[in-house]
Short mmCIF file of C-alpha atoms in Angstrom, two decimals:
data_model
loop_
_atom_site.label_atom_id
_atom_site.label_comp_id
_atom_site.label_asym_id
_atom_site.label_seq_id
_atom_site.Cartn_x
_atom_site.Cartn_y
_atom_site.Cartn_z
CA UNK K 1354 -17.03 -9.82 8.12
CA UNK K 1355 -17.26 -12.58 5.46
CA UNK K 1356 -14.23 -13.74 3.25
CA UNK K 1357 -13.37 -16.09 1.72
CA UNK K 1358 -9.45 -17.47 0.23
CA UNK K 1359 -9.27 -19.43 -2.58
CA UNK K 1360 -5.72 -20.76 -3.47
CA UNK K 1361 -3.87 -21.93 -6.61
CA UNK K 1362 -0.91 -24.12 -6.26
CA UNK K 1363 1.13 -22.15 -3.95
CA UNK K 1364 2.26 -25.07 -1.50
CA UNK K 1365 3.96 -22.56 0.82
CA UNK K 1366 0.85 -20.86 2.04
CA UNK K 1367 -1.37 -22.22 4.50
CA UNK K 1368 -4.89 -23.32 4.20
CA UNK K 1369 -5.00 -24.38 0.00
CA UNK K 1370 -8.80 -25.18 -1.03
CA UNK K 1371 -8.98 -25.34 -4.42
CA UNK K 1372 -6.28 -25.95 -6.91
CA UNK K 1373 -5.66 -23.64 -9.33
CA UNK K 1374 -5.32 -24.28 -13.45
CA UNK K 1375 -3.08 -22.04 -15.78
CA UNK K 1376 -5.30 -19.89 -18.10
CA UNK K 1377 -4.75 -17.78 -21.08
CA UNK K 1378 -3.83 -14.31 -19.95
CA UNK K 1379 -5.54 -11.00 -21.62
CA UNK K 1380 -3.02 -9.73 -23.70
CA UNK K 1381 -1.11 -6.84 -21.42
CA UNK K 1382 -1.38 -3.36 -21.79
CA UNK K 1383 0.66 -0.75 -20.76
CA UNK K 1384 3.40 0.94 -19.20
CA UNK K 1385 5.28 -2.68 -18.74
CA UNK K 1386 4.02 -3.25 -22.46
CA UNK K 1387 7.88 -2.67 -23.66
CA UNK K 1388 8.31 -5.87 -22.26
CA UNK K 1389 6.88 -9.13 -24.69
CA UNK K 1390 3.21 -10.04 -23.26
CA UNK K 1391 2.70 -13.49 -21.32
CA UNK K 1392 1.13 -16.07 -23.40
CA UNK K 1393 0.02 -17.63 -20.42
CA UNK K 1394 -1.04 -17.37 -16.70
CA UNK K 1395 -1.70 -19.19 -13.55
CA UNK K 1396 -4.35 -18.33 -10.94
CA UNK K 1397 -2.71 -17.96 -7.68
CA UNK K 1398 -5.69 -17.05 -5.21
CA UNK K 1399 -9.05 -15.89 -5.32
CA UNK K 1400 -10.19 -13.71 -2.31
CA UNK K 1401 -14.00 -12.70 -1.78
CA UNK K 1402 -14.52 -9.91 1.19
CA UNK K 1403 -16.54 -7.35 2.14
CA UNK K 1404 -15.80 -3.49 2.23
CA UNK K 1405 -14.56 -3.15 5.91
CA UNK K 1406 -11.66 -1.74 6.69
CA UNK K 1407 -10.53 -4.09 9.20
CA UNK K 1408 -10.11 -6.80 6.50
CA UNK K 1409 -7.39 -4.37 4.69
CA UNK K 1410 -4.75 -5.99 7.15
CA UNK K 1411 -5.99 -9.73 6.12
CA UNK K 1412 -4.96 -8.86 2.74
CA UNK K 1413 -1.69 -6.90 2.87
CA UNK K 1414 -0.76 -10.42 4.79
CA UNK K 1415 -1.39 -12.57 2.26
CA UNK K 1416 -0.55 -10.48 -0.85
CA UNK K 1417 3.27 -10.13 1.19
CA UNK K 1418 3.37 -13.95 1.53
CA UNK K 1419 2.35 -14.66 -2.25
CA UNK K 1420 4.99 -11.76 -3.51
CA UNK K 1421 7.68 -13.91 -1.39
CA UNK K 1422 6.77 -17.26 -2.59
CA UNK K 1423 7.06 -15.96 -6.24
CA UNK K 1424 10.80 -14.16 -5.16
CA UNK K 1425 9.84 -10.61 -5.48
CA UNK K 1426 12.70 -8.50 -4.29
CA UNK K 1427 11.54 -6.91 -0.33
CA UNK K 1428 11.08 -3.34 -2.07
CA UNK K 1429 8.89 -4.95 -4.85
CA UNK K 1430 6.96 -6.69 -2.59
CA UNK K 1431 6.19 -3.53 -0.13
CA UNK K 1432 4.87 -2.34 -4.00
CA UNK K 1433 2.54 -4.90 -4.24
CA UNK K 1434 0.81 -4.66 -0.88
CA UNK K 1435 0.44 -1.27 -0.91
CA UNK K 1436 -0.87 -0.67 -4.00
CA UNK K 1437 -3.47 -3.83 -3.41
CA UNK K 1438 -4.26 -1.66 -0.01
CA UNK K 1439 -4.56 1.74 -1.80
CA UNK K 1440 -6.40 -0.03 -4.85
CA UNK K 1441 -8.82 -1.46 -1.81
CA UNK K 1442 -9.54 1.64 0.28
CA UNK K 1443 -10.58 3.16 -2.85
CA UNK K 1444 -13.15 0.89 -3.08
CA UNK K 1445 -14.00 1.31 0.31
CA UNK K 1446 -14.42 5.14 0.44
CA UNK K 1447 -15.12 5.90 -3.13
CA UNK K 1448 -16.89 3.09 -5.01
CA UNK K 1449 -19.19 1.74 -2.29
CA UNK K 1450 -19.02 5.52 -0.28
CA UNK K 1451 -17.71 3.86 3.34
CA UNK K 1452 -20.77 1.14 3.59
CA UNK K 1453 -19.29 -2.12 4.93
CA UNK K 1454 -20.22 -5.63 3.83
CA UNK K 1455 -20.08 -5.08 0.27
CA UNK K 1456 -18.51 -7.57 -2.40
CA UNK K 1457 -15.09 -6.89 -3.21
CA UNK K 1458 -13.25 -9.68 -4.95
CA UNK K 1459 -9.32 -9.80 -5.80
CA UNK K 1460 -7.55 -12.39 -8.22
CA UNK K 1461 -4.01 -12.82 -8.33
CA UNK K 1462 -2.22 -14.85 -11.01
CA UNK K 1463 1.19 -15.58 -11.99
CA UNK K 1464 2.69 -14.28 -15.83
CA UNK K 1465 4.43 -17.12 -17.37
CA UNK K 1466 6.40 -16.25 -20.40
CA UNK K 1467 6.44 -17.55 -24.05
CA UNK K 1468 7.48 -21.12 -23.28
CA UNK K 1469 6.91 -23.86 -21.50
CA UNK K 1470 10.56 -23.68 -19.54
CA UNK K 1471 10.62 -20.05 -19.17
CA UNK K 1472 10.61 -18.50 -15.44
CA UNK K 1473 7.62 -16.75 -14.01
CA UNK K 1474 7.52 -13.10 -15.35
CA UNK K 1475 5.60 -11.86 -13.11
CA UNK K 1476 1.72 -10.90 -10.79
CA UNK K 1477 -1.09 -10.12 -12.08
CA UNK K 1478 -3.96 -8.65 -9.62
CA UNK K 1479 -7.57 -7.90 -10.87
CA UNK K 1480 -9.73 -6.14 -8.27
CA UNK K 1481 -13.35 -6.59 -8.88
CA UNK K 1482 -16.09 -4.70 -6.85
CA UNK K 1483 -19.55 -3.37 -7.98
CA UNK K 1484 -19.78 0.35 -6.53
CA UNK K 1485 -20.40 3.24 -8.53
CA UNK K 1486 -18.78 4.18 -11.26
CA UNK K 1487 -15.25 5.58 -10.66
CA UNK K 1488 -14.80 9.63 -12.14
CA UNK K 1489 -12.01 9.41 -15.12
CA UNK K 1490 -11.05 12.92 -13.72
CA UNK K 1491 -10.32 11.85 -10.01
CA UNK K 1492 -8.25 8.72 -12.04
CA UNK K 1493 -5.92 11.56 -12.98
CA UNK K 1494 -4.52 11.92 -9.46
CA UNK K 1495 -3.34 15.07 -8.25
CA UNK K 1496 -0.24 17.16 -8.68
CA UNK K 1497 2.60 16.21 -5.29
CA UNK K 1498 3.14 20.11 -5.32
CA UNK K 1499 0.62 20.94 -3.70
CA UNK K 1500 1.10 19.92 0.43
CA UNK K 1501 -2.60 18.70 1.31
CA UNK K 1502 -3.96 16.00 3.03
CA UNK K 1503 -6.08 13.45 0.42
CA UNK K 1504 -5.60 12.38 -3.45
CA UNK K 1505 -1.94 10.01 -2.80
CA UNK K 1506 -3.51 6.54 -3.13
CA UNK K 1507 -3.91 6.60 -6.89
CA UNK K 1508 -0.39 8.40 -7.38
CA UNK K 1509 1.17 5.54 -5.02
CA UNK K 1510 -0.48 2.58 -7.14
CA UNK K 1511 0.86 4.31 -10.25
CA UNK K 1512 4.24 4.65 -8.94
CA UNK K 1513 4.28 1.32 -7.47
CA UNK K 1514 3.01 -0.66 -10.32
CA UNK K 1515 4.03 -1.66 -14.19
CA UNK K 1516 0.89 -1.97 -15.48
CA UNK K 1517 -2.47 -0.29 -14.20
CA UNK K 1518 -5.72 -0.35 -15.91
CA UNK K 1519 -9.42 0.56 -15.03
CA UNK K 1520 -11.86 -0.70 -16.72
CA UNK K 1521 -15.97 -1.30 -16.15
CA UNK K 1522 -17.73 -4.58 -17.42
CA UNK K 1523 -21.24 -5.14 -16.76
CA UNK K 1524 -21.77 -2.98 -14.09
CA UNK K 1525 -18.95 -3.85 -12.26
CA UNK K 1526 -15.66 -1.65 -12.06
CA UNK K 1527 -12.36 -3.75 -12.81
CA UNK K 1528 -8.57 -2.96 -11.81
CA UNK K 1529 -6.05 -4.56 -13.33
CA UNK K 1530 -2.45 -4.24 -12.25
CA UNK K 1531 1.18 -5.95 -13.33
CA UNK K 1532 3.93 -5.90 -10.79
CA UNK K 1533 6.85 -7.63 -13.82
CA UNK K 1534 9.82 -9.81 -11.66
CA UNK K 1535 13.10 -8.75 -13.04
CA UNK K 1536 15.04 -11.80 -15.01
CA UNK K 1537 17.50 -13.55 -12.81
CA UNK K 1538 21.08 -13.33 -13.59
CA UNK K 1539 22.38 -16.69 -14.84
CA UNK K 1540 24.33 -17.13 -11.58
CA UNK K 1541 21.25 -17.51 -9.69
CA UNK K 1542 19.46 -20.15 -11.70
CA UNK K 1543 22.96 -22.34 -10.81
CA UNK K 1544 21.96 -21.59 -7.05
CA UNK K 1545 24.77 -18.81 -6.92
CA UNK K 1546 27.71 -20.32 -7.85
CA UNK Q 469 -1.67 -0.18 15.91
CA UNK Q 470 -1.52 1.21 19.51
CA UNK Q 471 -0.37 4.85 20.98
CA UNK Q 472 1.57 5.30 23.87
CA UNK Q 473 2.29 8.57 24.85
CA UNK Q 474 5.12 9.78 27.06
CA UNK Q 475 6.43 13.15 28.38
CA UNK Q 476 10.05 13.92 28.44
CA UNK Q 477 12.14 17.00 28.61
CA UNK Q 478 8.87 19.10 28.77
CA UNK Q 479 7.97 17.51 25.23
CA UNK Q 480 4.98 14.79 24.53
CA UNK Q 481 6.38 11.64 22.65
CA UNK Q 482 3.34 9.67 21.01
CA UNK Q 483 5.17 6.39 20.45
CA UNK Q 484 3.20 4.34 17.60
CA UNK Q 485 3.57 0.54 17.11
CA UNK Q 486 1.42 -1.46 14.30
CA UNK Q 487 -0.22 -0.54 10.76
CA UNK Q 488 -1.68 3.20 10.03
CA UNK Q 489 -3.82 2.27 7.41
CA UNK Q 490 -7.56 2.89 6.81
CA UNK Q 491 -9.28 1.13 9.51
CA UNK Q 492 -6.60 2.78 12.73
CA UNK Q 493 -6.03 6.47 11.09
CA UNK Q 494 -8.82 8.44 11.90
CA UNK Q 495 -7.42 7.04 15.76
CA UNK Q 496 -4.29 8.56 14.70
CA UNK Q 497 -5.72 12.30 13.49
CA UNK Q 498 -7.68 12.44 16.50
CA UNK Q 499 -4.59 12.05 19.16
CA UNK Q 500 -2.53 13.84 16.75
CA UNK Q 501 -5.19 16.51 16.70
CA UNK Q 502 -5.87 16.63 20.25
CA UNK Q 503 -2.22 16.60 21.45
CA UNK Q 504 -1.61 20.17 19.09
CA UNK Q 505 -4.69 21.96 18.85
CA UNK Q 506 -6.53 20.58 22.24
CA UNK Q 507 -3.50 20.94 24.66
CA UNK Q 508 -1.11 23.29 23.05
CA UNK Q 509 1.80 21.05 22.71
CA UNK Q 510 4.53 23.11 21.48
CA UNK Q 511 6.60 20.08 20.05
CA UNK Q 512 5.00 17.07 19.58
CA UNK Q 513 7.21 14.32 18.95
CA UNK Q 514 6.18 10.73 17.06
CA UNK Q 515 7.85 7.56 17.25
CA UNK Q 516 7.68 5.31 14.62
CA UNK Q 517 10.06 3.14 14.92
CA UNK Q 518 7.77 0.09 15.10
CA UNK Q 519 5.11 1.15 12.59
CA UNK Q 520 5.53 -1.35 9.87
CA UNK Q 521 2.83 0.21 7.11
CA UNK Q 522 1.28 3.33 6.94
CA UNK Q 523 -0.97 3.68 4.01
CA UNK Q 524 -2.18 6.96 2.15
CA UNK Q 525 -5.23 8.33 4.58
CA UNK Q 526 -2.21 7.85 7.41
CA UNK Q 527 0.03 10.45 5.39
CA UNK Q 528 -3.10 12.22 5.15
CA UNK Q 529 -3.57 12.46 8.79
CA UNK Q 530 0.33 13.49 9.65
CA UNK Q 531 0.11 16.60 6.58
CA UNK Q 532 -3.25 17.50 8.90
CA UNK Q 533 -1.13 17.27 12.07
CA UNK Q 534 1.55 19.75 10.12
CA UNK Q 535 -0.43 21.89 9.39
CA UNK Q 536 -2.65 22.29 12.33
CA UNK Q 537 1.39 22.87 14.52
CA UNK Q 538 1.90 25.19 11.70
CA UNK Q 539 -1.08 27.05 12.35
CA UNK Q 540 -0.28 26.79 15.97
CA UNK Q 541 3.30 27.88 16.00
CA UNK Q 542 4.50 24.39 17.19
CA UNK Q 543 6.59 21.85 16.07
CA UNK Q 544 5.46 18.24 14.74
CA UNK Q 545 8.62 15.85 14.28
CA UNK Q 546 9.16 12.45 13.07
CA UNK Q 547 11.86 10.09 14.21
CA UNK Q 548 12.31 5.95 13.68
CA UNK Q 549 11.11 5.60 10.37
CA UNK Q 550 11.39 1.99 8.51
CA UNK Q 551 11.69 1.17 4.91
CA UNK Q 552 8.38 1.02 4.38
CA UNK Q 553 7.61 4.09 5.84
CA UNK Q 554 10.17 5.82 4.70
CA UNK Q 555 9.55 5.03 1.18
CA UNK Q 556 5.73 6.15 1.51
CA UNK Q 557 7.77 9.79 2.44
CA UNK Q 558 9.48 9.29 -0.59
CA UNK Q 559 6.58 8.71 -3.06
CA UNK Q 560 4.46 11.48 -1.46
CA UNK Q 561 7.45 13.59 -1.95
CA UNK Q 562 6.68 14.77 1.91
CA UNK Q 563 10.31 13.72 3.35
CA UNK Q 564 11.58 17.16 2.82
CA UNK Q 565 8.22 18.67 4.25
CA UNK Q 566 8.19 17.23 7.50
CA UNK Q 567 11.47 17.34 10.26
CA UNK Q 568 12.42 13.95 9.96
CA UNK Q 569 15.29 12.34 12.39
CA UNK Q 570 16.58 8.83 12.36
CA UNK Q 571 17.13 8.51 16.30
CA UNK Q 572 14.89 10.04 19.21
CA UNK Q 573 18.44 11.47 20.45
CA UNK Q 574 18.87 13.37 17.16
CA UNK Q 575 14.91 14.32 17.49
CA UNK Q 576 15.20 15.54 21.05
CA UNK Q 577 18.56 17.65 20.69
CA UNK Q 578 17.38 19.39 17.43
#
């Protein structure tokens, strides 16, 4: 199983290779879109894999340290790993049809708002992998009426996330998705005093 | 993600520690499967108290084990739950499908 991590400045996880510069953001899109879009981001980590499901576990580890080092509330965090983990098995069974030791790669970056001295708004995370196209039917997901096994990994990324896009670009099929942080109250920017 | 299984007041208790995610449930559906329709258990009881992620195709593979002790006449119930699985209940809208206990005293008495 190849992969390979590729960190931005997070000093609080382990193993940093490559510094990461702040880049211009795409402009969001969106359910989070009521919110003002961020001017600017900051890649986080890079990871390169391959489609085995035995690297899913790698992942959900580091996507729950990164969620912590940028202060996402415990619930909000569980949000973000399991939707990078349903967003990943997806690729796994659908886009590359179970075969192992196929590309996948996963960008995270942290939303920055307008200024300069405003606080981090939030995580981006692109998921990049070059299966087959993905059905804009199954994208639908399915109704929770019905009591079957199958068909809850989209729903659970949609319900988790603030922001989830598909999108294909030269061959390649692209899924962006927001997780916003919610603006801390004035008390805690004076440590909570 | 291990399973231990266990056999108390004439019931089978599958306790299950670890993550239920892609790579460990098809493990999962098969001793779930075997314990309901290979031996007949009448109530099958899981622990999972120290499961700390279960992911969609694990969901997938307790609605199978529902309906297979449906099918059978038995009884599939679910005690120990974290946050994190609890809330995967919750978003699959499943919590009020399945018997669902907080303690393995409330699960064996009901």
């Amino acid at each position: 199983m190849a992969s390979s991590l590729r960190l931005g400045n997070m000093p609080n996880l382990p193993g940093a290779t490559e510094m990461g510069g702040r880049v211009r953001a795409s402009k969001l899109k969106g359910k989070g879109d009521n919110k003002a879009a961020s001017k600017r981001a900051e890649l986080l980590l890079r990871l390169q894999l391959e489609s085995n499901p035995e690297a899913l576990c790698l992942v959900r580890a580091t996507l729950q340290s990164a969620s912590e080092v940028l202060h996402f509330p415990e619930s909000d965090s569980r949000a973000i790993v399991r939707s990078v983990d349903e967003a990943l098995a997806n690729v796994v069974r659908h886009a590359y049809s179970g075969r192992a030791g196929l590309p996948i790669e996963i960008t995270c970056r942290r939303l920055w708002g307008e200024t300069p001295a405003s606080e981090p708004r939030g995580l981006e995370i692109v998921l990049e992998d070059s299966g087959a196209a993905a059905d804009p039917k199954k994208l639908r997901g399915r109704s929770l009426q019905e009591v079957r096994p199958g068909g809850l990994g989209l729903h659970f990324i949609k319900a988790s996330m603030d922001v989830v896009e598909f999108s294909r670009k030269n061959g390649k099929n692209l899924l962006r998705m927001v997780k916003y942080l919610a603006p801390s109250k004035p008390e805690e920017k004076l440590g909570g005093e | 993600m291990l399973i231990a299984s266990r056999q108390l007041q004439g019931c089978v208790i599958l306790d299950i520690s670890g993550d239920i995610d892609l790579a460990h449930s098809p493990e999962m559906r098969k001793v779930l499967l075997g314990e309901i329709k290979g031996k007949h258990t009448l109530k099958l009881f899981l622990n999972l108290k120290n499961v700390r992620y279960i992911d969609s195709s694990g969901i997938a593979s307790l609605v199978e084990g529902l309906k297979a002790s449906r099918d059978n006449g038995s009884r599939l119930i679910l005690f120990g739950l974290s946050p994190s699985v609890r809330e995967v209940m919750e978003l699959s809208r499943l919590q009020k499908i399945f018997e669902i206990y907080d303690t393995e005293e409330q699960a064996l008495s009901s």
